[in-house]
Amino acid sequence: MFKDLIYVIPKEKHSEEDLRDILTSHSEIKFVSLIGIDLSGNDTDERIPMKVFLEDISGFIQGAIQTDGSSVVLPGIATLNNAKVDMIADTDVNWFVDYNFEFIDEETSKPIGTVRIPCFLIHEGKAVDSRHILKAATTYVKDTLFDSYKKYPELLAAYGAAFDDVSDVIATAATELEFWVKTPEDKAEVQELFTSQVLQEQYWTRTKGVVRSALEETLLLMEMYGLDPEMGHKEVGGVKAHLTESGNLTHVMEQLEIDWKYADALQAADNELFVRTLVKETFRRYGLDVTFLAKPIDGVAGSGEHTHLSIALKLKNGKRFNLYASTDNNFLSIYGYGSLMGILKNYEVINPIVSATNDSLRRLKPGFEAPVCIVTSLGHSVDVPSRNRTILLGAIRDLNNPMATRFELRAPNPFTNTYLALAALFVTSIDGISYAISNKKTEADLLAELSKADGEETAYLEKDRAYRSEEDVFEDYSDEERSRLFGKAPATVYENVLALDKYTEKVDVLKSGNVFTEEILNSFRIGVERRWLTEIDSRIISDYTDEIRSFKKLHCVENALDLDVANWQKVNDLRQYLLKNSYSTKSLFTSVKDAINAGDYATVSELQIKMDAKIAELRSLYNEYKNNLLDI
């Protein structure tokens, strides 16, 4: 840990004069990197020598640096024959200095640093990147509410203010980062992990050895970067590590979570992106692998990234109010209810943005608190805040701190594009808020509408749906009831993106304020579908093939009982059905590949569901076969 390093260059220090002073006095900072975020959430990363930056600081922070757009995910926008993309530095957010703690500068005895400068990607004069989309969404929130206060100044009476007193409206956000950490190459048995999970042997227990050291160093570094960590702890997944004769831990397999404080929405997304890198690099220095996959191990708890959002009103006298907090002893304010209703009503077209990968949908299966139903919880009474963990979008309240009122979306995972997800959440929030304001709805009116029964017709929410439940949505409803009341969760990426065709009115809501344009949505969808097909073809089937080939006959004929022979026959028949072709029949894997090559997305989706189910069946059959053998 180096306390005399510069970890952050705050937005107030982005003038040419300040930058030159800072960078020339810290010669250990050798590089600059412009960070653009494509529509898949990938960040660019390069090393521009500091000498080049210092020779033309104004050109970097006021001009445009060109890059090859074909190397980022902007399909249908930056094509091979029209790939030039300009990178425009964002001077309104903090810039982090990323240090290579394994490369020490000989002159200063300090690690080599790189200034990461977030930027916007501009193609043919239009911004086409994820950061710009989120910035446009927060601007839309501010402009819409300013217009509302101008038209309905009485809305400000609850805050003791008039329109001229308003300084700003700020969309704020925070994320919780969950991840799995393990020693390289070590694998734990799924049954062992599942048993430990059910017994809750790891949840919030003590971290030890290198895991503790890496976690603690990560939290200390986050403090250095001004990220205000609140806690780091074990999550529900994991098993006890083994102790070697030398006193070191091996066979580490643990799930951890790190939380940190709120920021304005764009800064919060930038912070999360940097924390992911910080976590991965810090744990790697301790010889540990980190994965941010949503569902790295089937049958065991996945990793979420619960995303929190709220909207704040700032007055010119410095006072700040949480617009979601009730001003009349209710669960929420009209803004809170309206925001909640806007998100829930339009979630079918938000979901393709939040859950855009095969991995994300593996986590979102019914059971073990997986948020698959479009439903919220407020609490049984105003005095008892809800902590229902089975719902999609929860209202989080602290009775002693109205500023803490917020919504927690439980569906995102560490690879969700947080920029786009937050943008979609805030845009749809405004749809509900605008309904509430323009129709002069009270908090009581909106609570009644949100709490409607299915079949009850209301002005905003859909008739044949329910949107609120204070019960466990998995324990207290049947599968049929859940689907009827709260909607059927998509099973594949293709089913998910079909919502963009099916719900055209809700897509129009996403396009409000020109935040998500038709071009952006089309590009995003092309990228999602390409990754979906490529992953099935080149990774999922390949991994399944390796797994199937590892399921070998273990019994000796002379020692086998009839049940062993029968069990193995079931296993082998299913292995051949999945993988083996003949002159007269095609395997399921070959049928999937044929559908991919034919561009038949609907068939690929149907066969993917079948393929995953057959693999789960095969695993169960093989375990049954293996567990009946005395000698292996």
PDB file of N, CA and C in Angstrom, residues 527-590:
ATOM      1  N   GLY A 527     -25.859  -7.455 -31.197  1.00  0.00           N
ATOM      2  CA  GLY A 527     -24.739  -7.919 -30.388  1.00  0.00           C
ATOM      3  C   GLY A 527     -25.129  -9.028 -29.436  1.00  0.00           C
ATOM      4  N   VAL A 528     -26.298  -8.890 -28.800  1.00  0.00           N
ATOM      5  CA  VAL A 528     -26.785  -9.902 -27.860  1.00  0.00           C
ATOM      6  C   VAL A 528     -27.024 -11.227 -28.579  1.00  0.00           C
ATOM      7  N   GLU A 529     -27.687 -11.179 -29.726  1.00  0.00           N
ATOM      8  CA  GLU A 529     -27.998 -12.420 -30.444  1.00  0.00           C
ATOM      9  C   GLU A 529     -26.736 -13.083 -30.977  1.00  0.00           C
ATOM     10  N   ARG A 530     -25.784 -12.299 -31.440  1.00  0.00           N
ATOM     11  CA  ARG A 530     -24.521 -12.879 -31.911  1.00  0.00           C
ATOM     12  C   ARG A 530     -23.797 -13.600 -30.790  1.00  0.00           C
ATOM     13  N   ARG A 531     -23.721 -12.957 -29.630  1.00  0.00           N
ATOM     14  CA  ARG A 531     -23.030 -13.592 -28.503  1.00  0.00           C
ATOM     15  C   ARG A 531     -23.770 -14.840 -28.052  1.00  0.00           C
ATOM     16  N   TRP A 532     -25.095 -14.779 -28.056  1.00  0.00           N
ATOM     17  CA  TRP A 532     -25.904 -15.938 -27.662  1.00  0.00           C
ATOM     18  C   TRP A 532     -25.592 -17.139 -28.543  1.00  0.00           C
ATOM     19  N   LEU A 533     -25.619 -16.942 -29.854  1.00  0.00           N
ATOM     20  CA  LEU A 533     -25.362 -18.045 -30.785  1.00  0.00           C
ATOM     21  C   LEU A 533     -23.916 -18.514 -30.726  1.00  0.00           C
ATOM     22  N   THR A 534     -22.990 -17.573 -30.682  1.00  0.00           N
ATOM     23  CA  THR A 534     -21.568 -17.936 -30.672  1.00  0.00           C
ATOM     24  C   THR A 534     -21.222 -18.728 -29.418  1.00  0.00           C
ATOM     25  N   GLU A 535     -21.777 -18.322 -28.293  1.00  0.00           N
ATOM     26  CA  GLU A 535     -21.475 -19.024 -27.052  1.00  0.00           C
ATOM     27  C   GLU A 535     -22.042 -20.440 -27.062  1.00  0.00           C
ATOM     28  N   ILE A 536     -23.258 -20.595 -27.568  1.00  0.00           N
ATOM     29  CA  ILE A 536     -23.826 -21.947 -27.652  1.00  0.00           C
ATOM     30  C   ILE A 536     -22.968 -22.823 -28.558  1.00  0.00           C
ATOM     31  N   ASP A 537     -22.631 -22.293 -29.739  1.00  0.00           N
ATOM     32  CA  ASP A 537     -21.917 -23.065 -30.753  1.00  0.00           C
ATOM     33  C   ASP A 537     -20.488 -23.394 -30.331  1.00  0.00           C
ATOM     34  N   SER A 538     -19.786 -22.401 -29.797  1.00  0.00           N
ATOM     35  CA  SER A 538     -18.345 -22.554 -29.590  1.00  0.00           C
ATOM     36  C   SER A 538     -17.929 -22.812 -28.154  1.00  0.00           C
ATOM     37  N   ARG A 539     -18.822 -22.602 -27.210  1.00  0.00           N
ATOM     38  CA  ARG A 539     -18.411 -22.795 -25.816  1.00  0.00           C
ATOM     39  C   ARG A 539     -19.315 -23.777 -25.080  1.00  0.00           C
ATOM     40  N   ILE A 540     -20.633 -23.537 -25.104  1.00  0.00           N
ATOM     41  CA  ILE A 540     -21.522 -24.381 -24.301  1.00  0.00           C
ATOM     42  C   ILE A 540     -21.515 -25.819 -24.800  1.00  0.00           C
ATOM     43  N   ILE A 541     -21.681 -26.015 -26.100  1.00  0.00           N
ATOM     44  CA  ILE A 541     -21.675 -27.378 -26.639  1.00  0.00           C
ATOM     45  C   ILE A 541     -20.312 -28.032 -26.433  1.00  0.00           C
ATOM     46  N   SER A 542     -19.248 -27.263 -26.585  1.00  0.00           N
ATOM     47  CA  SER A 542     -17.904 -27.795 -26.365  1.00  0.00           C
ATOM     48  C   SER A 542     -17.713 -28.244 -24.918  1.00  0.00           C
ATOM     49  N   ASP A 543     -18.171 -27.412 -23.975  1.00  0.00           N
ATOM     50  CA  ASP A 543     -18.041 -27.782 -22.555  1.00  0.00           C
ATOM     51  C   ASP A 543     -18.910 -28.983 -22.228  1.00  0.00           C
ATOM     52  N   TYR A 544     -20.118 -29.011 -22.769  1.00  0.00           N
ATOM     53  CA  TYR A 544     -20.984 -30.168 -22.545  1.00  0.00           C
ATOM     54  C   TYR A 544     -20.358 -31.440 -23.130  1.00  0.00           C
ATOM     55  N   THR A 545     -19.724 -31.309 -24.286  1.00  0.00           N
ATOM     56  CA  THR A 545     -19.080 -32.465 -24.911  1.00  0.00           C
ATOM     57  C   THR A 545     -17.982 -33.022 -24.018  1.00  0.00           C
ATOM     58  N   ASP A 546     -17.151 -32.148 -23.481  1.00  0.00           N
ATOM     59  CA  ASP A 546     -16.089 -32.597 -22.567  1.00  0.00           C
ATOM     60  C   ASP A 546     -16.677 -33.280 -21.343  1.00  0.00           C
ATOM     61  N   GLU A 547     -17.758 -32.721 -20.839  1.00  0.00           N
ATOM     62  CA  GLU A 547     -18.396 -33.308 -19.654  1.00  0.00           C
ATOM     63  C   GLU A 547     -18.969 -34.685 -19.982  1.00  0.00           C
ATOM     64  N   ILE A 548     -19.632 -34.804 -21.113  1.00  0.00           N
ATOM     65  CA  ILE A 548     -20.211 -36.091 -21.507  1.00  0.00           C
ATOM     66  C   ILE A 548     -19.116 -37.149 -21.653  1.00  0.00           C
ATOM     67  N   ARG A 549     -18.005 -36.780 -22.261  1.00  0.00           N
ATOM     68  CA  ARG A 549     -16.904 -37.727 -22.444  1.00  0.00           C
ATOM     69  C   ARG A 549     -16.250 -38.128 -21.126  1.00  0.00           C
ATOM     70  N   SER A 550     -16.423 -37.279 -20.091  1.00  0.00           N
ATOM     71  CA  SER A 550     -15.856 -37.634 -18.785  1.00  0.00           C
ATOM     72  C   SER A 550     -16.731 -38.631 -18.034  1.00  0.00           C
ATOM     73  N   PHE A 551     -17.964 -38.823 -18.482  1.00  0.00           N
ATOM     74  CA  PHE A 551     -18.869 -39.777 -17.848  1.00  0.00           C
ATOM     75  C   PHE A 551     -18.592 -41.171 -18.424  1.00  0.00           C
ATOM     76  N   LYS A 552     -17.652 -41.860 -17.816  1.00  0.00           N
ATOM     77  CA  LYS A 552     -17.193 -43.151 -18.334  1.00  0.00           C
ATOM     78  C   LYS A 552     -17.755 -44.313 -17.519  1.00  0.00           C
ATOM     79  N   LYS A 553     -17.741 -45.476 -18.148  1.00  0.00           N
ATOM     80  CA  LYS A 553     -18.179 -46.680 -17.444  1.00  0.00           C
ATOM     81  C   LYS A 553     -17.175 -46.997 -16.333  1.00  0.00           C
ATOM     82  N   LEU A 554     -17.673 -47.211 -15.119  1.00  0.00           N
ATOM     83  CA  LEU A 554     -16.800 -47.395 -13.965  1.00  0.00           C
ATOM     84  C   LEU A 554     -16.863 -48.810 -13.394  1.00  0.00           C
ATOM     85  N   HIS A 555     -17.862 -49.606 -13.746  1.00  0.00           N
ATOM     86  CA  HIS A 555     -18.010 -50.920 -13.136  1.00  0.00           C
ATOM     87  C   HIS A 555     -17.290 -51.986 -13.954  1.00  0.00           C
ATOM     88  N   CYS A 556     -16.865 -53.014 -13.265  1.00  0.00           N
ATOM     89  CA  CYS A 556     -16.328 -54.201 -13.943  1.00  0.00           C
ATOM     90  C   CYS A 556     -17.473 -55.185 -14.166  1.00  0.00           C
ATOM     91  N   VAL A 557     -17.482 -55.816 -15.322  1.00  0.00           N
ATOM     92  CA  VAL A 557     -18.596 -56.699 -15.680  1.00  0.00           C
ATOM     93  C   VAL A 557     -18.761 -57.823 -14.654  1.00  0.00           C
ATOM     94  N   GLU A 558     -17.627 -58.381 -14.175  1.00  0.00           N
ATOM     95  CA  GLU A 558     -17.707 -59.519 -13.257  1.00  0.00           C
ATOM     96  C   GLU A 558     -18.223 -59.133 -11.871  1.00  0.00           C
ATOM     97  N   ASN A 559     -18.094 -57.846 -11.503  1.00  0.00           N
ATOM     98  CA  ASN A 559     -18.539 -57.404 -10.178  1.00  0.00           C
ATOM     99  C   ASN A 559     -19.849 -56.623 -10.215  1.00  0.00           C
ATOM    100  N   ALA A 560     -20.368 -56.379 -11.408  1.00  0.00           N
ATOM    101  CA  ALA A 560     -21.535 -55.509 -11.529  1.00  0.00           C
ATOM    102  C   ALA A 560     -22.822 -56.261 -11.242  1.00  0.00           C
ATOM    103  N   LEU A 561     -23.742 -55.540 -10.633  1.00  0.00           N
ATOM    104  CA  LEU A 561     -25.085 -56.075 -10.452  1.00  0.00           C
ATOM    105  C   LEU A 561     -25.966 -55.626 -11.613  1.00  0.00           C
ATOM    106  N   ASP A 562     -27.130 -56.244 -11.717  1.00  0.00           N
ATOM    107  CA  ASP A 562     -28.011 -55.887 -12.829  1.00  0.00           C
ATOM    108  C   ASP A 562     -28.407 -54.406 -12.796  1.00  0.00           C
ATOM    109  N   LEU A 563     -28.529 -53.836 -11.573  1.00  0.00           N
ATOM    110  CA  LEU A 563     -28.882 -52.420 -11.465  1.00  0.00           C
ATOM    111  C   LEU A 563     -27.765 -51.536 -12.014  1.00  0.00           C
ATOM    112  N   ASP A 564     -26.506 -51.899 -11.769  1.00  0.00           N
ATOM    113  CA  ASP A 564     -25.383 -51.127 -12.294  1.00  0.00           C
ATOM    114  C   ASP A 564     -25.397 -51.123 -13.822  1.00  0.00           C
ATOM    115  N   VAL A 565     -25.639 -52.288 -14.390  1.00  0.00           N
ATOM    116  CA  VAL A 565     -25.682 -52.393 -15.852  1.00  0.00           C
ATOM    117  C   VAL A 565     -26.831 -51.553 -16.404  1.00  0.00           C
ATOM    118  N   ALA A 566     -27.989 -51.629 -15.760  1.00  0.00           N
ATOM    119  CA  ALA A 566     -29.149 -50.864 -16.216  1.00  0.00           C
ATOM    120  C   ALA A 566     -28.905 -49.356 -16.074  1.00  0.00           C
ATOM    121  N   ASN A 567     -28.300 -48.963 -14.950  1.00  0.00           N
ATOM    122  CA  ASN A 567     -28.009 -47.532 -14.738  1.00  0.00           C
ATOM    123  C   ASN A 567     -27.048 -47.009 -15.799  1.00  0.00           C
ATOM    124  N   TRP A 568     -26.002 -47.793 -16.074  1.00  0.00           N
ATOM    125  CA  TRP A 568     -25.035 -47.347 -17.081  1.00  0.00           C
ATOM    126  C   TRP A 568     -25.682 -47.268 -18.470  1.00  0.00           C
ATOM    127  N   GLN A 569     -26.588 -48.198 -18.768  1.00  0.00           N
ATOM    128  CA  GLN A 569     -27.251 -48.185 -20.073  1.00  0.00           C
ATOM    129  C   GLN A 569     -28.045 -46.888 -20.264  1.00  0.00           C
ATOM    130  N   LYS A 570     -28.715 -46.446 -19.184  1.00  0.00           N
ATOM    131  CA  LYS A 570     -29.458 -45.179 -19.266  1.00  0.00           C
ATOM    132  C   LYS A 570     -28.507 -44.010 -19.534  1.00  0.00           C
ATOM    133  N   VAL A 571     -27.382 -44.014 -18.819  1.00  0.00           N
ATOM    134  CA  VAL A 571     -26.399 -42.953 -19.000  1.00  0.00           C
ATOM    135  C   VAL A 571     -25.865 -42.957 -20.420  1.00  0.00           C
ATOM    136  N   ASN A 572     -25.480 -44.107 -20.899  1.00  0.00           N
ATOM    137  CA  ASN A 572     -24.857 -44.190 -22.219  1.00  0.00           C
ATOM    138  C   ASN A 572     -25.836 -43.874 -23.343  1.00  0.00           C
ATOM    139  N   ASP A 573     -27.087 -44.302 -23.171  1.00  0.00           N
ATOM    140  CA  ASP A 573     -28.101 -43.965 -24.182  1.00  0.00           C
ATOM    141  C   ASP A 573     -28.259 -42.447 -24.298  1.00  0.00           C
ATOM    142  N   LEU A 574     -28.267 -41.771 -23.173  1.00  0.00           N
ATOM    143  CA  LEU A 574     -28.432 -40.316 -23.185  1.00  0.00           C
ATOM    144  C   LEU A 574     -27.180 -39.632 -23.719  1.00  0.00           C
ATOM    145  N   ARG A 575     -26.016 -40.184 -23.411  1.00  0.00           N
ATOM    146  CA  ARG A 575     -24.763 -39.642 -23.967  1.00  0.00           C
ATOM    147  C   ARG A 575     -24.812 -39.679 -25.497  1.00  0.00           C
ATOM    148  N   GLN A 576     -25.255 -40.789 -26.031  1.00  0.00           N
ATOM    149  CA  GLN A 576     -25.285 -40.930 -27.484  1.00  0.00           C
ATOM    150  C   GLN A 576     -26.373 -40.053 -28.106  1.00  0.00           C
ATOM    151  N   TYR A 577     -27.497 -39.918 -27.437  1.00  0.00           N
ATOM    152  CA  TYR A 577     -28.562 -39.046 -27.934  1.00  0.00           C
ATOM    153  C   TYR A 577     -28.066 -37.600 -28.054  1.00  0.00           C
ATOM    154  N   LEU A 578     -27.283 -37.170 -27.095  1.00  0.00           N
ATOM    155  CA  LEU A 578     -26.791 -35.801 -27.089  1.00  0.00           C
ATOM    156  C   LEU A 578     -25.669 -35.581 -28.090  1.00  0.00           C
ATOM    157  N   LEU A 579     -24.758 -36.539 -28.206  1.00  0.00           N
ATOM    158  CA  LEU A 579     -23.485 -36.273 -28.875  1.00  0.00           C
ATOM    159  C   LEU A 579     -23.225 -37.078 -30.143  1.00  0.00           C
ATOM    160  N   LYS A 580     -23.805 -38.269 -30.265  1.00  0.00           N
ATOM    161  CA  LYS A 580     -23.370 -39.214 -31.296  1.00  0.00           C
ATOM    162  C   LYS A 580     -24.282 -39.174 -32.525  1.00  0.00           C
ATOM    163  N   ASN A 581     -23.665 -38.976 -33.701  1.00  0.00           N
ATOM    164  CA  ASN A 581     -24.403 -39.034 -34.972  1.00  0.00           C
ATOM    165  C   ASN A 581     -24.293 -40.421 -35.594  1.00  0.00           C
ATOM    166  N   SER A 582     -25.257 -40.734 -36.425  1.00  0.00           N
ATOM    167  CA  SER A 582     -25.164 -41.938 -37.255  1.00  0.00           C
ATOM    168  C   SER A 582     -25.625 -41.558 -38.656  1.00  0.00           C
ATOM    169  N   TYR A 583     -25.590 -42.512 -39.586  1.00  0.00           N
ATOM    170  CA  TYR A 583     -26.046 -42.220 -40.952  1.00  0.00           C
ATOM    171  C   TYR A 583     -27.525 -41.843 -40.985  1.00  0.00           C
ATOM    172  N   SER A 584     -28.287 -42.380 -40.046  1.00  0.00           N
ATOM    173  CA  SER A 584     -29.737 -42.176 -40.092  1.00  0.00           C
ATOM    174  C   SER A 584     -30.254 -41.141 -39.086  1.00  0.00           C
ATOM    175  N   THR A 585     -29.463 -40.808 -38.065  1.00  0.00           N
ATOM    176  CA  THR A 585     -29.943 -39.868 -37.029  1.00  0.00           C
ATOM    177  C   THR A 585     -28.874 -38.822 -36.726  1.00  0.00           C
ATOM    178  N   LYS A 586     -29.361 -37.680 -36.302  1.00  0.00           N
ATOM    179  CA  LYS A 586     -28.470 -36.607 -35.845  1.00  0.00           C
ATOM    180  C   LYS A 586     -28.570 -36.473 -34.332  1.00  0.00           C
ATOM    181  N   SER A 587     -27.444 -36.194 -33.720  1.00  0.00           N
ATOM    182  CA  SER A 587     -27.458 -35.939 -32.280  1.00  0.00           C
ATOM    183  C   SER A 587     -28.141 -34.611 -32.000  1.00  0.00           C
ATOM    184  N   LEU A 588     -28.503 -34.400 -30.751  1.00  0.00           N
ATOM    185  CA  LEU A 588     -29.132 -33.133 -30.371  1.00  0.00           C
ATOM    186  C   LEU A 588     -28.160 -31.979 -30.602  1.00  0.00           C
ATOM    187  N   PHE A 589     -26.881 -32.169 -30.286  1.00  0.00           N
ATOM    188  CA  PHE A 589     -25.895 -31.111 -30.490  1.00  0.00           C
ATOM    189  C   PHE A 589     -25.796 -30.719 -31.964  1.00  0.00           C
ATOM    190  N   THR A 590     -25.809 -31.716 -32.845  1.00  0.00           N
ATOM    191  CA  THR A 590     -25.740 -31.426 -34.280  1.00  0.00           C
ATOM    192  C   THR A 590     -26.988 -30.679 -34.735  1.00  0.00           C
TER     193      THR A 590
END
